[in-house]
Coordinates of C-alpha atoms in Angstrom, one line a residue:
Chain A
M29 CA 11.4 11.0 -11.4
K30 CA 13.9 13.0 -9.4
Q31 CA 11.4 13.4 -6.6
L32 CA 10.8 9.6 -6.6
L33 CA 14.6 9.1 -6.2
F34 CA 14.6 11.6 -3.4
A35 CA 11.7 9.6 -1.8
L36 CA 13.6 6.4 -2.0
E37 CA 16.6 8.1 -0.5
D38 CA 14.4 9.4 2.3
L39 CA 13.1 6.0 3.1
W40 CA 16.5 4.5 3.1
K41 CA 18.0 7.1 5.4
R42 CA 15.3 6.4 8.0
K43 CA 15.2 2.6 7.7
W44 CA 13.7 1.7 11.0
L45 CA 10.9 4.3 10.7
S46 CA 10.3 3.1 7.2
L47 CA 10.1 -0.5 8.3
L48 CA 7.6 0.4 11.0
L49 CA 5.4 2.2 8.4
L50 CA 5.8 -0.8 6.0
I51 CA 4.6 -3.2 8.7
Q52 CA 1.6 -1.0 9.4
C53 CA 0.8 -0.8 5.7
I54 CA 0.9 -4.6 5.4
L55 CA -1.4 -4.9 8.4
L56 CA -3.9 -2.5 6.9
L57 CA -3.9 -4.4 3.6
C58 CA -4.4 -7.8 5.3
I59 CA -7.2 -6.5 7.4
A60 CA -8.9 -4.9 4.4
N61 CA -8.6 -8.3 2.5
F62 CA -10.1 -10.0 5.6
V63 CA -13.0 -7.6 5.7
T64 CA -13.9 -8.0 2.0
D65 CA -13.5 -11.8 2.2
N66 CA -16.1 -11.7 5.0
I67 CA -18.4 -9.5 3.0
K68 CA -17.9 -11.7 -0.1
D69 CA -18.6 -14.8 2.0
L70 CA -21.9 -13.4 3.2
S71 CA -22.8 -12.3 -0.3
N72 CA -21.9 -15.8 -1.7
M73 CA -23.9 -17.4 1.0
K74 CA -27.0 -15.4 0.2
Q75 CA -26.7 -16.4 -3.4
E76 CA -26.2 -20.0 -2.5
V77 CA -29.3 -19.8 -0.3
E78 CA -31.4 -18.1 -2.9
R79 CA -30.4 -20.7 -5.4
V80 CA -31.1 -23.6 -3.1
T81 CA -34.5 -22.2 -2.1
K82 CA -35.5 -21.6 -5.7
S83 CA -34.5 -25.0 -7.1
E84 CA -36.2 -28.4 -6.6
P85 CA -36.3 -29.3 -2.9
I86 CA -33.0 -30.9 -1.6
Y87 CA -33.4 -33.1 1.4
Y88 CA -30.7 -33.9 3.8
F89 CA -30.4 -36.0 7.0
H90 CA -30.5 -34.9 10.6
D91 CA -28.5 -37.5 12.4
L92 CA -30.4 -38.7 15.5
T93 CA -28.3 -41.8 16.1
T94 CA -27.8 -42.2 19.9
E95 CA -24.5 -43.1 21.6
K96 CA -26.0 -46.4 22.6
Q97 CA -26.9 -47.2 19.0
L98 CA -23.4 -46.1 17.9
D99 CA -21.7 -48.4 20.5
R100 CA -23.6 -51.3 19.0
T101 CA -22.4 -50.4 15.6
L102 CA -18.8 -49.9 16.3
N103 CA -18.0 -53.2 14.6
Q104 CA -19.5 -52.1 11.3
S105 CA -18.9 -55.4 9.6
A106 CA -21.8 -56.9 11.6
H107 CA -24.2 -54.4 10.1
L108 CA -22.5 -53.9 6.8
E109 CA -25.3 -55.5 4.9
E110 CA -27.8 -53.2 6.5
Y111 CA -25.8 -50.1 5.6
K112 CA -25.3 -51.4 2.1
K113 CA -29.1 -51.7 1.8
I114 CA -29.6 -48.1 2.9
Y115 CA -26.9 -47.0 0.6
K116 CA -28.5 -48.8 -2.4
E117 CA -31.8 -47.3 -1.5
I118 CA -30.3 -43.8 -1.7
Y119 CA -27.9 -44.2 -4.5
E120 CA -28.7 -47.2 -6.7
K121 CA -32.4 -46.6 -7.3
Q122 CA -33.3 -45.8 -10.8
D123 CA -33.1 -42.1 -11.5
S124 CA -31.5 -41.4 -8.2
Q125 CA -30.0 -37.9 -8.1
A126 CA -28.6 -38.2 -4.6
F127 CA -25.1 -37.0 -3.9
S128 CA -23.0 -36.9 -0.8
L129 CA -20.6 -34.2 0.3
Y130 CA -18.4 -37.0 1.7
S131 CA -14.7 -36.4 1.2
T132 CA -11.7 -38.3 2.3
S133 CA -8.0 -37.9 2.0
Y134 CA -6.7 -40.5 -0.4
P135 CA -3.1 -41.6 -1.3
F136 CA -1.9 -41.3 -4.8
D137 CA 1.5 -42.1 -6.4
L138 CA 3.7 -39.1 -5.9
R139 CA 5.4 -39.2 -9.3
Y140 CA 2.3 -37.8 -11.0
F141 CA 2.0 -34.8 -8.7
K142 CA 5.6 -33.5 -8.5
E143 CA 4.5 -30.0 -9.6
N144 CA 2.1 -29.8 -6.7
V145 CA 4.3 -31.2 -4.0
K146 CA 4.7 -28.0 -2.0
D147 CA 0.9 -27.7 -1.6
L148 CA 0.1 -31.3 -0.6
I149 CA 1.0 -33.8 2.2
V150 CA 3.6 -36.3 1.1
E151 CA 4.4 -39.6 2.8
G152 CA 7.1 -41.6 1.3
H153 CA 6.2 -42.3 -2.4
Q154 CA 2.6 -41.2 -1.9
V155 CA 0.8 -37.8 -1.8
Y156 CA -2.5 -37.3 0.0
I157 CA -5.2 -35.4 -1.9
D158 CA -8.7 -34.8 -0.8
V159 CA -11.2 -36.7 -2.9
L160 CA -14.9 -35.8 -3.1
T161 CA -17.0 -38.8 -4.1
F162 CA -20.5 -38.8 -5.5
A163 CA -19.6 -35.7 -7.6
N164 CA -22.4 -36.5 -10.0
Q165 CA -24.5 -34.2 -12.1
S166 CA -26.6 -33.3 -9.0
F167 CA -23.5 -32.2 -7.2
Y168 CA -22.4 -30.2 -10.3
D169 CA -25.8 -28.4 -10.3
Y170 CA -25.7 -27.9 -6.5
A171 CA -22.2 -26.4 -6.5
Q172 CA -22.8 -24.6 -9.8
L173 CA -19.4 -25.8 -11.1
K174 CA -17.8 -24.6 -14.3
M175 CA -15.3 -26.5 -16.4
A176 CA -12.0 -24.9 -17.6
E177 CA -11.1 -27.8 -19.9
G178 CA -12.6 -31.2 -20.8
R179 CA -16.0 -32.3 -19.6
Y180 CA -17.8 -33.3 -16.5
F181 CA -19.0 -36.9 -15.7
Q182 CA -21.4 -38.5 -18.1
K183 CA -23.5 -41.7 -17.8
E184 CA -20.7 -44.0 -18.9
D185 CA -18.3 -42.6 -16.3
L186 CA -20.7 -43.5 -13.5
S187 CA -20.2 -47.3 -13.8
P188 CA -18.1 -48.6 -10.9
S189 CA -16.5 -51.1 -13.3
K190 CA -15.2 -48.5 -15.7
Q191 CA -11.4 -48.6 -15.9
P192 CA -9.5 -46.4 -15.6
T193 CA -11.8 -44.5 -13.3
S194 CA -12.8 -41.1 -14.7
V195 CA -11.9 -38.1 -12.5
V196 CA -12.3 -34.4 -12.6
I197 CA -9.5 -32.3 -11.0
G198 CA -9.4 -28.9 -9.4
A199 CA -7.6 -26.0 -11.2
D200 CA -4.4 -26.1 -9.0
L201 CA -3.8 -29.8 -9.9
S202 CA -3.7 -28.9 -13.6
V203 CA 0.0 -28.0 -13.2
S204 CA 0.7 -31.7 -12.8
L205 CA -2.0 -33.2 -14.9
Q206 CA -3.9 -32.4 -18.1
V207 CA -7.0 -33.7 -19.7
G208 CA -6.3 -37.3 -20.7
S209 CA -3.5 -37.8 -18.2
E210 CA -3.5 -41.0 -16.1
F211 CA -2.3 -41.5 -12.6
T212 CA -2.4 -44.3 -10.1
S213 CA -3.0 -45.1 -6.5
D214 CA -1.2 -48.4 -5.9
E215 CA -2.9 -50.6 -8.5
E216 CA -5.9 -48.4 -9.2
R217 CA -5.8 -46.3 -12.3
F218 CA -7.5 -42.9 -12.9
R219 CA -7.9 -40.8 -16.0
V220 CA -8.5 -37.0 -16.0
I221 CA -11.5 -36.2 -18.1
G222 CA -12.0 -32.6 -17.0
I223 CA -10.4 -29.7 -15.1
L224 CA -12.5 -27.2 -13.1
E225 CA -12.2 -23.5 -13.4
K226 CA -10.2 -21.7 -10.7
N227 CA -11.9 -20.9 -7.4
M228 CA -14.7 -23.5 -7.7
S229 CA -16.2 -24.3 -4.3
Y230 CA -19.2 -25.6 -2.5
M231 CA -20.8 -25.0 0.8
N232 CA -22.2 -27.7 3.1
L233 CA -25.2 -25.7 4.2
A234 CA -26.3 -28.5 6.4
A235 CA -23.1 -28.8 8.4
S236 CA -19.9 -26.6 8.4
K237 CA -21.4 -23.6 6.5
D238 CA -18.0 -22.9 5.2
F239 CA -17.0 -22.8 1.6
I240 CA -14.8 -25.8 0.6
Q241 CA -12.4 -25.0 -2.2
L242 CA -12.1 -27.5 -4.9
D243 CA -8.9 -26.2 -6.5
R244 CA -6.8 -28.9 -4.9
M245 CA -9.4 -31.7 -4.9
I246 CA -10.2 -34.7 -7.1
L247 CA -13.8 -35.4 -7.9
L248 CA -15.0 -39.0 -8.3
P249 CA -18.4 -39.8 -9.7
T250 CA -18.9 -42.7 -7.4
P251 CA -16.7 -44.0 -4.7
V252 CA -14.7 -47.2 -5.0
L253 CA -16.7 -49.2 -2.5
E254 CA -15.0 -51.7 -0.3
D255 CA -15.9 -53.6 2.8
N256 CA -14.2 -51.0 5.0
T257 CA -15.9 -48.0 3.3
D258 CA -17.4 -45.7 5.8
Y259 CA -21.1 -46.2 4.8
Y260 CA -22.3 -44.4 7.9
S261 CA -20.5 -41.2 7.0
I262 CA -21.6 -41.4 3.4
I263 CA -25.3 -41.9 4.4
S264 CA -25.2 -39.1 7.0
S265 CA -23.8 -36.6 4.5
S266 CA -26.2 -37.4 1.7
F267 CA -28.3 -34.9 -0.2
I268 CA -31.3 -36.0 -2.1
P269 CA -32.8 -33.6 -4.7
T270 CA -36.4 -34.8 -5.3
S271 CA -39.9 -33.5 -5.7
N272 CA -41.3 -36.9 -4.8
E273 CA -41.6 -37.1 -1.0
Q274 CA -42.8 -40.7 -1.3
D275 CA -39.3 -41.7 -2.2
L276 CA -38.1 -40.3 1.1
R277 CA -40.8 -42.1 3.1
D278 CA -39.7 -45.4 1.5
L279 CA -36.2 -44.6 2.4
M280 CA -37.0 -43.8 6.0
E281 CA -38.9 -47.1 6.3
V282 CA -35.7 -49.0 5.2
I283 CA -33.6 -47.0 7.7
Q284 CA -36.1 -47.7 10.5
Q285 CA -36.2 -51.4 9.8
Q286 CA -32.5 -51.9 10.7
G287 CA -32.7 -49.9 13.9
H288 CA -28.9 -49.2 14.3
I289 CA -28.9 -45.6 13.0
S290 CA -31.6 -43.0 13.2
F291 CA -32.2 -40.1 10.8
I292 CA -35.0 -37.7 9.9
Y293 CA -34.9 -35.8 6.7
S294 CA -35.4 -32.1 6.2
D295 CA -35.8 -29.8 3.3
L296 CA -32.7 -27.7 3.0
S297 CA -34.5 -24.6 1.9
K298 CA -36.3 -24.5 5.3
Q299 CA -33.1 -24.6 7.2
V300 CA -31.0 -22.2 5.3
P301 CA -32.6 -19.0 6.6
Y302 CA -31.4 -19.9 10.1
V303 CA -28.0 -20.9 8.7
L304 CA -27.8 -17.6 6.9
E305 CA -28.8 -15.6 10.0
D306 CA -26.1 -17.4 12.1
K307 CA -23.5 -16.7 9.5
R308 CA -24.6 -13.1 9.2
K309 CA -24.3 -12.4 12.9
W310 CA -20.9 -14.0 13.0
I311 CA -19.7 -12.0 10.0
Q312 CA -21.2 -8.8 11.4
M313 CA -19.3 -9.2 14.6
Q314 CA -16.1 -9.9 12.8
L315 CA -16.6 -7.0 10.5
M316 CA -17.2 -4.6 13.4
L317 CA -14.0 -5.8 15.0
T318 CA -11.9 -5.6 11.9
I319 CA -13.3 -2.1 11.0
L320 CA -12.3 -0.9 14.4
I321 CA -8.8 -2.4 14.0
S322 CA -8.6 -0.9 10.4
A323 CA -9.5 2.5 11.7
F324 CA -6.9 2.2 14.5
T325 CA -4.3 1.0 12.0
L326 CA -5.1 3.9 9.7
I327 CA -4.7 6.4 12.5
S328 CA -1.5 4.8 13.6
I329 CA -0.1 5.0 10.0
T330 CA -1.1 8.6 9.8
V331 CA 0.7 9.4 13.1
S332 CA 3.8 7.5 12.0
Y333 CA 3.8 9.1 8.6
L334 CA 3.5 12.6 10.0
Q335 CA 6.4 11.8 12.4
F336 CA 8.4 10.6 9.4
I337 CA 7.7 13.7 7.4
R338 CA 8.6 15.9 10.4
K339 CA 12.1 14.6 10.2
Y340 CA 12.4 15.8 6.6
M341 CA 10.7 19.2 7.0
F342 CA 14.1 21.0 7.2
D343 CA 15.4 19.2 4.1
L344 CA 12.2 20.0 2.2
G345 CA 12.6 23.7 3.2
V346 CA 16.1 23.7 1.8
H347 CA 14.9 22.2 -1.5
I348 CA 12.2 24.9 -1.8
L349 CA 14.8 27.6 -1.0
I350 CA 17.0 26.5 -3.9
G351 CA 14.3 26.1 -6.5
A352 CA 11.8 23.3 -5.8
T353 CA 8.1 24.1 -6.0
K354 CA 5.7 23.0 -3.2
N355 CA 4.1 20.6 -5.7
Q356 CA 7.5 18.9 -6.2
V357 CA 7.9 18.6 -2.5
I358 CA 4.4 17.1 -2.2
V359 CA 5.2 14.6 -5.0
R360 CA 8.2 13.6 -3.0
L361 CA 6.2 13.0 0.2
C362 CA 3.5 11.2 -1.6
S363 CA 6.0 9.0 -3.4
Q364 CA 7.4 7.9 0.0
L365 CA 4.0 6.5 1.0
M366 CA 3.3 5.1 -2.4
I367 CA 6.6 3.2 -2.4
L368 CA 5.8 1.7 1.0
F369 CA 2.4 0.6 -0.2
V370 CA 3.8 -0.9 -3.4
I371 CA 6.2 -3.0 -1.3
A372 CA 3.4 -3.9 1.2
N373 CA 1.1 -4.8 -1.8
S374 CA 3.7 -7.1 -3.3
I375 CA 4.2 -8.9 0.0
V376 CA 0.4 -9.2 0.6
I377 CA -0.2 -10.4 -3.0
F378 CA 2.5 -12.9 -2.6
I379 CA 0.9 -14.3 0.5
I380 CA -2.8 -14.2 -0.5
H381 CA -2.7 -13.9 -4.3
K382 CA -5.3 -11.3 -4.6
F383 CA -4.2 -8.3 -6.7
Q384 CA -7.3 -6.4 -7.4
L385 CA -8.5 -5.8 -3.9
S386 CA -5.0 -4.9 -2.5
F387 CA -4.5 -2.4 -5.3
I388 CA -7.9 -0.7 -4.6
V389 CA -7.1 -0.5 -0.8
T390 CA -3.7 0.9 -1.6
V391 CA -5.2 3.7 -3.8
I392 CA -7.9 4.6 -1.2
S393 CA -5.4 4.4 1.7
C394 CA -2.9 6.6 -0.1
L395 CA -5.6 9.2 -1.0
I396 CA -6.7 9.3 2.7
L397 CA -3.2 9.4 4.1
W398 CA -1.9 12.1 1.7
I399 CA -4.6 14.7 2.7
I400 CA -2.9 15.9 6.0
P401 CA 0.7 16.2 4.7
I402 CA -0.5 18.0 1.5
I403 CA -2.5 20.5 3.5
R404 CA 0.4 21.0 5.9
I405 CA 2.9 21.6 3.2
R406 CA 0.6 24.0 1.3
K407 CA 0.0 26.1 4.5
M408 CA 3.5 26.0 5.8
K409 CA 6.0 28.8 5.2
I410 CA 9.5 28.0 4.0
D411 CA 11.1 29.7 7.0
E412 CA 8.9 27.5 9.3
M413 CA 10.3 24.5 7.5
L414 CA 13.8 25.7 7.8
R415 CA 13.4 26.2 11.5
R416 CA 12.6 22.5 11.9
K417 CA 16.2 21.2 11.9
S418 CA 16.2 17.6 13.4
Chain B
M19 CA 23.9 50.6 -13.6
K20 CA 21.0 48.4 -14.6
K21 CA 18.2 48.2 -12.0
L22 CA 18.0 44.7 -10.5
I23 CA 15.3 45.3 -7.9
E24 CA 12.7 47.9 -7.6
V25 CA 10.4 48.0 -4.6
Q26 CA 7.5 50.5 -4.5
H27 CA 5.1 51.1 -1.6
L28 CA 5.6 47.5 -0.4
S29 CA 3.7 46.4 2.7
K30 CA 3.3 43.1 4.4
V31 CA 0.6 42.3 6.9
Y32 CA 0.2 39.1 8.9
P33 CA -3.0 38.2 10.5
I34 CA -2.4 36.8 14.0
A35 CA -5.8 36.4 15.4
S36 CA -9.4 36.9 14.2
N37 CA -9.3 40.7 14.3
E38 CA -5.6 41.3 14.9
K39 CA -2.8 42.0 12.4
V40 CA 0.9 42.6 12.4
H41 CA 2.2 45.2 10.0
A42 CA 5.7 43.7 9.3
L43 CA 6.5 46.1 6.5
K44 CA 5.0 49.5 5.9
D45 CA 5.3 51.4 2.6
V46 CA 8.8 50.3 1.7
N47 CA 10.5 51.9 -1.3
F48 CA 14.0 51.3 -2.7
T49 CA 15.9 50.4 -5.7
I50 CA 19.0 48.1 -6.1
S51 CA 21.2 48.2 -9.1
E52 CA 23.5 45.5 -10.4
G53 CA 26.8 45.3 -8.5
D54 CA 25.5 46.9 -5.3
L55 CA 26.6 45.7 -1.9
I56 CA 23.7 46.4 0.4
A57 CA 23.3 46.0 4.2
I58 CA 19.9 45.9 5.8
V59 CA 20.1 46.5 9.5
G60 CA 17.5 46.4 12.2
T61 CA 16.7 45.0 15.6
S62 CA 15.0 41.7 16.1
G63 CA 11.4 41.8 14.9
S64 CA 11.9 45.0 12.8
G65 CA 10.9 43.3 9.6
K66 CA 14.3 42.7 7.9
S67 CA 13.9 39.0 7.5
T68 CA 10.3 39.5 6.2
L69 CA 11.8 41.9 3.6
L70 CA 14.5 39.4 2.7
R71 CA 11.9 36.6 2.2
I72 CA 9.9 38.8 -0.2
L73 CA 13.0 39.8 -2.1
G74 CA 14.0 36.1 -2.3
C75 CA 10.5 35.2 -3.7
I76 CA 9.9 33.0 -0.7
D77 CA 7.0 35.1 0.5
T78 CA 4.8 37.7 -1.3
Q79 CA 3.9 41.2 -0.3
S80 CA 0.4 42.2 0.8
T81 CA 0.4 45.4 -1.2
G82 CA 2.8 47.3 -3.4
Q83 CA 5.0 46.4 -6.2
Y84 CA 8.2 44.3 -6.4
L85 CA 10.0 44.3 -9.7
F86 CA 12.9 41.8 -10.1
K87 CA 15.0 42.3 -13.3
G88 CA 12.1 44.4 -14.6
L89 CA 9.5 41.6 -14.0
N90 CA 6.6 42.2 -11.7
I91 CA 6.7 39.4 -9.2
E92 CA 3.1 39.8 -8.2
G93 CA 0.8 37.2 -9.6
K94 CA 3.7 34.8 -10.4
T95 CA 2.9 31.2 -9.9
D96 CA 4.7 29.0 -7.4
K97 CA 6.5 27.3 -10.3
E98 CA 7.7 30.7 -11.7
L99 CA 8.9 31.9 -8.3
A100 CA 10.7 28.6 -7.8
N101 CA 12.4 29.1 -11.1
I102 CA 13.5 32.6 -10.2
R103 CA 14.9 31.3 -6.9
N104 CA 16.8 28.6 -8.7
Q105 CA 18.2 30.7 -11.5
S106 CA 18.6 34.2 -10.2
I107 CA 18.9 34.2 -6.4
G108 CA 21.5 32.6 -4.2
F109 CA 20.7 32.2 -0.5
V110 CA 23.2 32.2 2.3
M111 CA 21.5 31.6 5.7
Q112 CA 22.7 32.0 9.2
D113 CA 22.3 28.3 10.0
F114 CA 23.9 27.4 6.6
S115 CA 20.8 25.4 5.5
L116 CA 22.8 22.4 4.3
I117 CA 21.5 18.9 4.0
E118 CA 23.4 17.1 6.7
D119 CA 23.5 13.6 5.2
Y120 CA 25.1 14.9 2.0
S121 CA 28.7 15.6 1.1
V122 CA 30.0 19.0 0.2
K123 CA 29.8 18.1 -3.5
K124 CA 26.2 16.9 -3.3
N125 CA 25.1 20.0 -1.3
V126 CA 26.7 22.4 -3.8
L127 CA 25.2 20.6 -6.8
L128 CA 21.7 20.4 -5.3
P129 CA 20.3 23.5 -7.1
L130 CA 21.2 21.9 -10.4
T131 CA 18.6 19.2 -9.7
Y132 CA 16.0 21.9 -10.5
E133 CA 17.8 23.3 -13.5
K134 CA 15.7 22.2 -16.5
N135 CA 18.3 23.0 -19.2
K136 CA 20.5 20.0 -19.5
V137 CA 23.3 21.9 -21.3
K138 CA 23.4 24.5 -18.7
R139 CA 23.3 21.9 -16.0
N140 CA 26.3 20.0 -17.4
K141 CA 28.2 23.2 -17.9
R142 CA 27.7 24.3 -14.4
K143 CA 28.6 20.9 -13.0
K144 CA 31.9 21.3 -14.7
N145 CA 32.5 24.6 -12.9
L146 CA 32.2 22.8 -9.5
N147 CA 35.9 22.3 -9.1
T148 CA 36.7 26.0 -10.0
L149 CA 34.1 27.1 -7.5
L150 CA 35.3 24.9 -4.7
E151 CA 38.9 26.0 -5.3
K152 CA 37.9 29.6 -5.1
L153 CA 36.3 29.0 -1.8
N154 CA 39.2 26.8 -0.6
M155 CA 37.0 23.7 -0.3
S156 CA 38.5 21.4 -3.0
N157 CA 40.0 19.0 -0.5
Q158 CA 36.7 18.5 1.3
E159 CA 34.6 17.7 -1.8
N160 CA 33.6 14.3 -0.8
Q161 CA 33.4 14.9 2.9
N162 CA 30.1 14.9 4.8
V163 CA 29.1 18.4 5.8
T164 CA 28.5 17.4 9.4
S165 CA 32.2 17.0 9.9
L166 CA 33.0 20.6 8.8
S167 CA 33.5 23.7 10.9
G168 CA 31.1 26.6 10.9
G169 CA 33.3 28.6 8.5
Q170 CA 33.6 25.7 6.1
K171 CA 29.9 25.1 6.2
Q172 CA 29.2 28.7 5.3
R173 CA 31.7 28.4 2.4
V174 CA 29.8 25.4 1.2
A175 CA 26.6 27.4 1.5
I176 CA 28.1 30.2 -0.5
A177 CA 29.3 27.7 -3.2
R178 CA 25.8 26.3 -3.4
A179 CA 24.3 29.8 -3.7
L180 CA 26.7 30.5 -6.6
I181 CA 26.5 27.3 -8.6
N182 CA 23.7 28.5 -10.9
Q183 CA 25.4 31.9 -11.4
P184 CA 22.6 33.9 -9.9
A185 CA 22.0 37.6 -10.4
I186 CA 21.9 38.3 -6.7
L187 CA 23.1 36.8 -3.4
L188 CA 20.8 37.2 -0.4
A189 CA 22.6 36.7 2.9
D190 CA 20.6 36.5 6.1
E191 CA 23.0 37.0 9.0
P192 CA 25.7 35.1 7.2
T193 CA 28.1 35.5 10.2
G194 CA 25.5 35.2 12.9
A195 CA 26.7 31.7 13.9
L196 CA 30.4 32.3 13.5
D197 CA 33.2 33.6 15.6
Q198 CA 35.0 36.8 14.8
A199 CA 37.8 35.3 12.9
T200 CA 35.6 33.2 10.7
S201 CA 33.2 36.1 10.3
K202 CA 36.0 38.1 8.8
E203 CA 36.8 35.2 6.5
I204 CA 33.3 35.0 5.2
M205 CA 32.9 38.7 4.8
S206 CA 36.2 38.7 2.8
I207 CA 34.7 36.1 0.5
L208 CA 31.5 38.2 0.0
H209 CA 33.6 41.3 -0.7
S210 CA 35.6 39.4 -3.3
L211 CA 32.4 38.3 -4.9
H212 CA 31.2 41.9 -4.9
A213 CA 34.4 42.9 -6.5
E214 CA 33.7 40.5 -9.3
G215 CA 30.4 42.3 -9.9
K216 CA 28.0 40.2 -7.9
T217 CA 25.0 42.0 -6.3
I218 CA 24.8 41.2 -2.6
I219 CA 22.2 42.0 0.0
I220 CA 23.3 41.3 3.6
V221 CA 20.7 41.3 6.4
T222 CA 22.5 41.9 9.7
H223 CA 22.1 43.3 13.1
D224 CA 25.9 43.8 13.2
L225 CA 26.8 47.5 12.5
Q226 CA 30.4 46.6 11.9
I227 CA 29.4 44.4 9.0
A228 CA 26.9 47.0 7.7
E229 CA 29.6 49.6 7.7
Q230 CA 31.6 47.5 5.2
C231 CA 28.8 47.8 2.6
Q232 CA 28.2 50.4 0.0
R233 CA 24.7 51.2 1.1
I234 CA 23.0 50.7 4.3
F235 CA 19.2 50.5 4.8
Q236 CA 17.8 50.7 8.3
I237 CA 14.5 49.0 9.0
E238 CA 12.6 50.0 12.1
D239 CA 9.1 49.0 13.0
G240 CA 8.4 48.0 9.3
H241 CA 9.7 51.3 7.8
L242 CA 12.8 51.3 5.7
H243 CA 15.1 54.2 5.1
E244 CA 18.5 54.5 3.6
V245 CA 21.1 55.5 6.2
C246 CA 23.9 56.5 3.9
E247 CA 25.5 55.7 0.6
L248 CA 29.3 55.3 0.3

C-alpha cells in the first residue's frame, strides 16, 4: 500500500511526463481494440458466410438498370402500378419468404424516447430512428437474431391493417420503452412486442459488407406502404430464400414485362467467397498497419517509461539505503505504470464500452513493459542509483 | 565492550571484463566494539567505500565472514539485509542523500515507513522534535530541504540516520561537500553522539578528521591495517 502511495506521489510530481505516458497508454489500448475488432469482424464474416452457404439458397438482385431507364422513371407515380406489381410478386405471393434489408430514418414522437435523446437525432418534437422493414421470420433467421424479452413477429403481426403496428426494438431503446409500451409517429400507433438482445446485427453481404447494429433500430414486419414509398429501393434490396428456381423465373418475367428497371438474380452463396476475400484483404492491410503502429507505440511507451524511472533512480536508491528492499522498489515502479493503465483503461472503456479486451491488453502491456525496469533495478547497485541525482 | 562488528578474511572482487577482475578488498580483518569511533582513511580507489558498503549491508563480500551483532550476514536475504539497514544502521553520505521534494520532517521520518512495528513507529515519531532540537533544526521542520544550506542538510541527514535509534552510524565523507567551518560543526555533532555511546565509522580522506577518532584504519590497495589506537 505504501509503495502504491509513493507511486501516486511520483506520478503527481512529474505531471507532464505522466500525462505523456497516459496518452501513449490510451493510444495503445485504442489500437488494440481496433485490431481485435478487425479480427472479430473477419471471424464474424466467415461465420456469416458459412451459415449462408449452408442454408437454403438466398437469391438477391443485381441492379442492371441503366441511367436512361432511371431518367424515365424519375417520376415514379407514372410507373407506380408496375412497381407495385413487382412488389406483390416478391412479397405477397403465398408462402413468400422474401425480406428486404431496406431501412429508412423515420420520425417518432420525442416524448416516448426521452431516455435515448443523447443518442438520436432530434428535430423539434420528433426524434429520427432507423427503421428496418420486412423484418420477418426470414430476416430473423438470416441475421440469427435473439430476443432478450418478449417475442418476435408472428403471423397476426404481419397484417398491414393490424393496429397498433407491432414492432421489435433494439436493446438500447429499451431504456425508453418496454414490452407492451406504445408510441406514436404523428397519428400512427406502434406497440413493442419484443426487445432484441444487445449487439444484434446483420450484414448486407450483397452490398456494404459491413455489420449494421440493431441496438438503436426499430424493426417492422412489413412497411407502411404509401404512394410515395420507395418501391424501387425495396425491390433492389430484396433477398429471396427459396429452393424453387421457377419462382424466380416467374418473377424475372414480370420485371422484364415492365421494362423500366432491369435486374438479374444471383445466389448469395456463390458471391460470398469473393466478398469474404475482399474483406479479408482489407482487414489484413489494416491489421498490418495497426500492428506496426502498436509496436511503435509500445516502444515509445517503453522509452518514455524508462526516462520517467531515470528521474526517480536517486530517490529509489535513498529508499533502499534506509531500509526498502529491491522488491518494494520494483512494486513502486510497477504501480506507477499500473495506475496509468487503470486511468487509460477507464477512459477507453468510457469511450468504447468494452471492458474485457481493454483489461487483457492492460495486463499484457504491463507485463511486457515491466520487464526492462525490473531487470535494471535487480542488476543495479545502490551506489549507482545514488549517483543518479537529477 | 560488546563486539558489534567482526570481519574475518573478507575480500571483494569485481569482474570488469570477461577475464579481468578488480580485487577491491583483500583479506580484511578487524573488530569494532560498541561505542567505538573509527576512521577509515585511504586514497580514492583504495576500497574504503567498498568496505563501507559491505559494512552497511548494501553490498556483499566475495569471500570471508562479516558478523554484525553476532549474526553472520552471509546468506541473508534482501529483505533481512533491508531490515538490518533500517533498524541497526544509520547512513550519513557526502551528498546528504535527501529527497529533494520533501520537507525536513518528511525526510527525517522516511525510515519509519519501513518500520514494521507500529508501536515502535509511533514512539519514534514522537521523538522527532527532540531529535530536531538536538540538531538545531526545529525551526526548519516544515521547510523543503532544497532551501537549506549544506550544513543544515547534513544535520537533516544525521537526524534521519538516528530516527530509528540504530546501533551504528556509517558516515561516508560526511564533511566532503562542506566548508571548514561547517565541517567542524558536523564533526562536533558526531563527537557528541559518540559521547552518548553511539558507535560511529567515518570514511574519509581527510587526516585531520581521522586524527579526531579513537581508532584509525588505513586502507591501501584493498588491504586494511590499523594505524593507531588512542
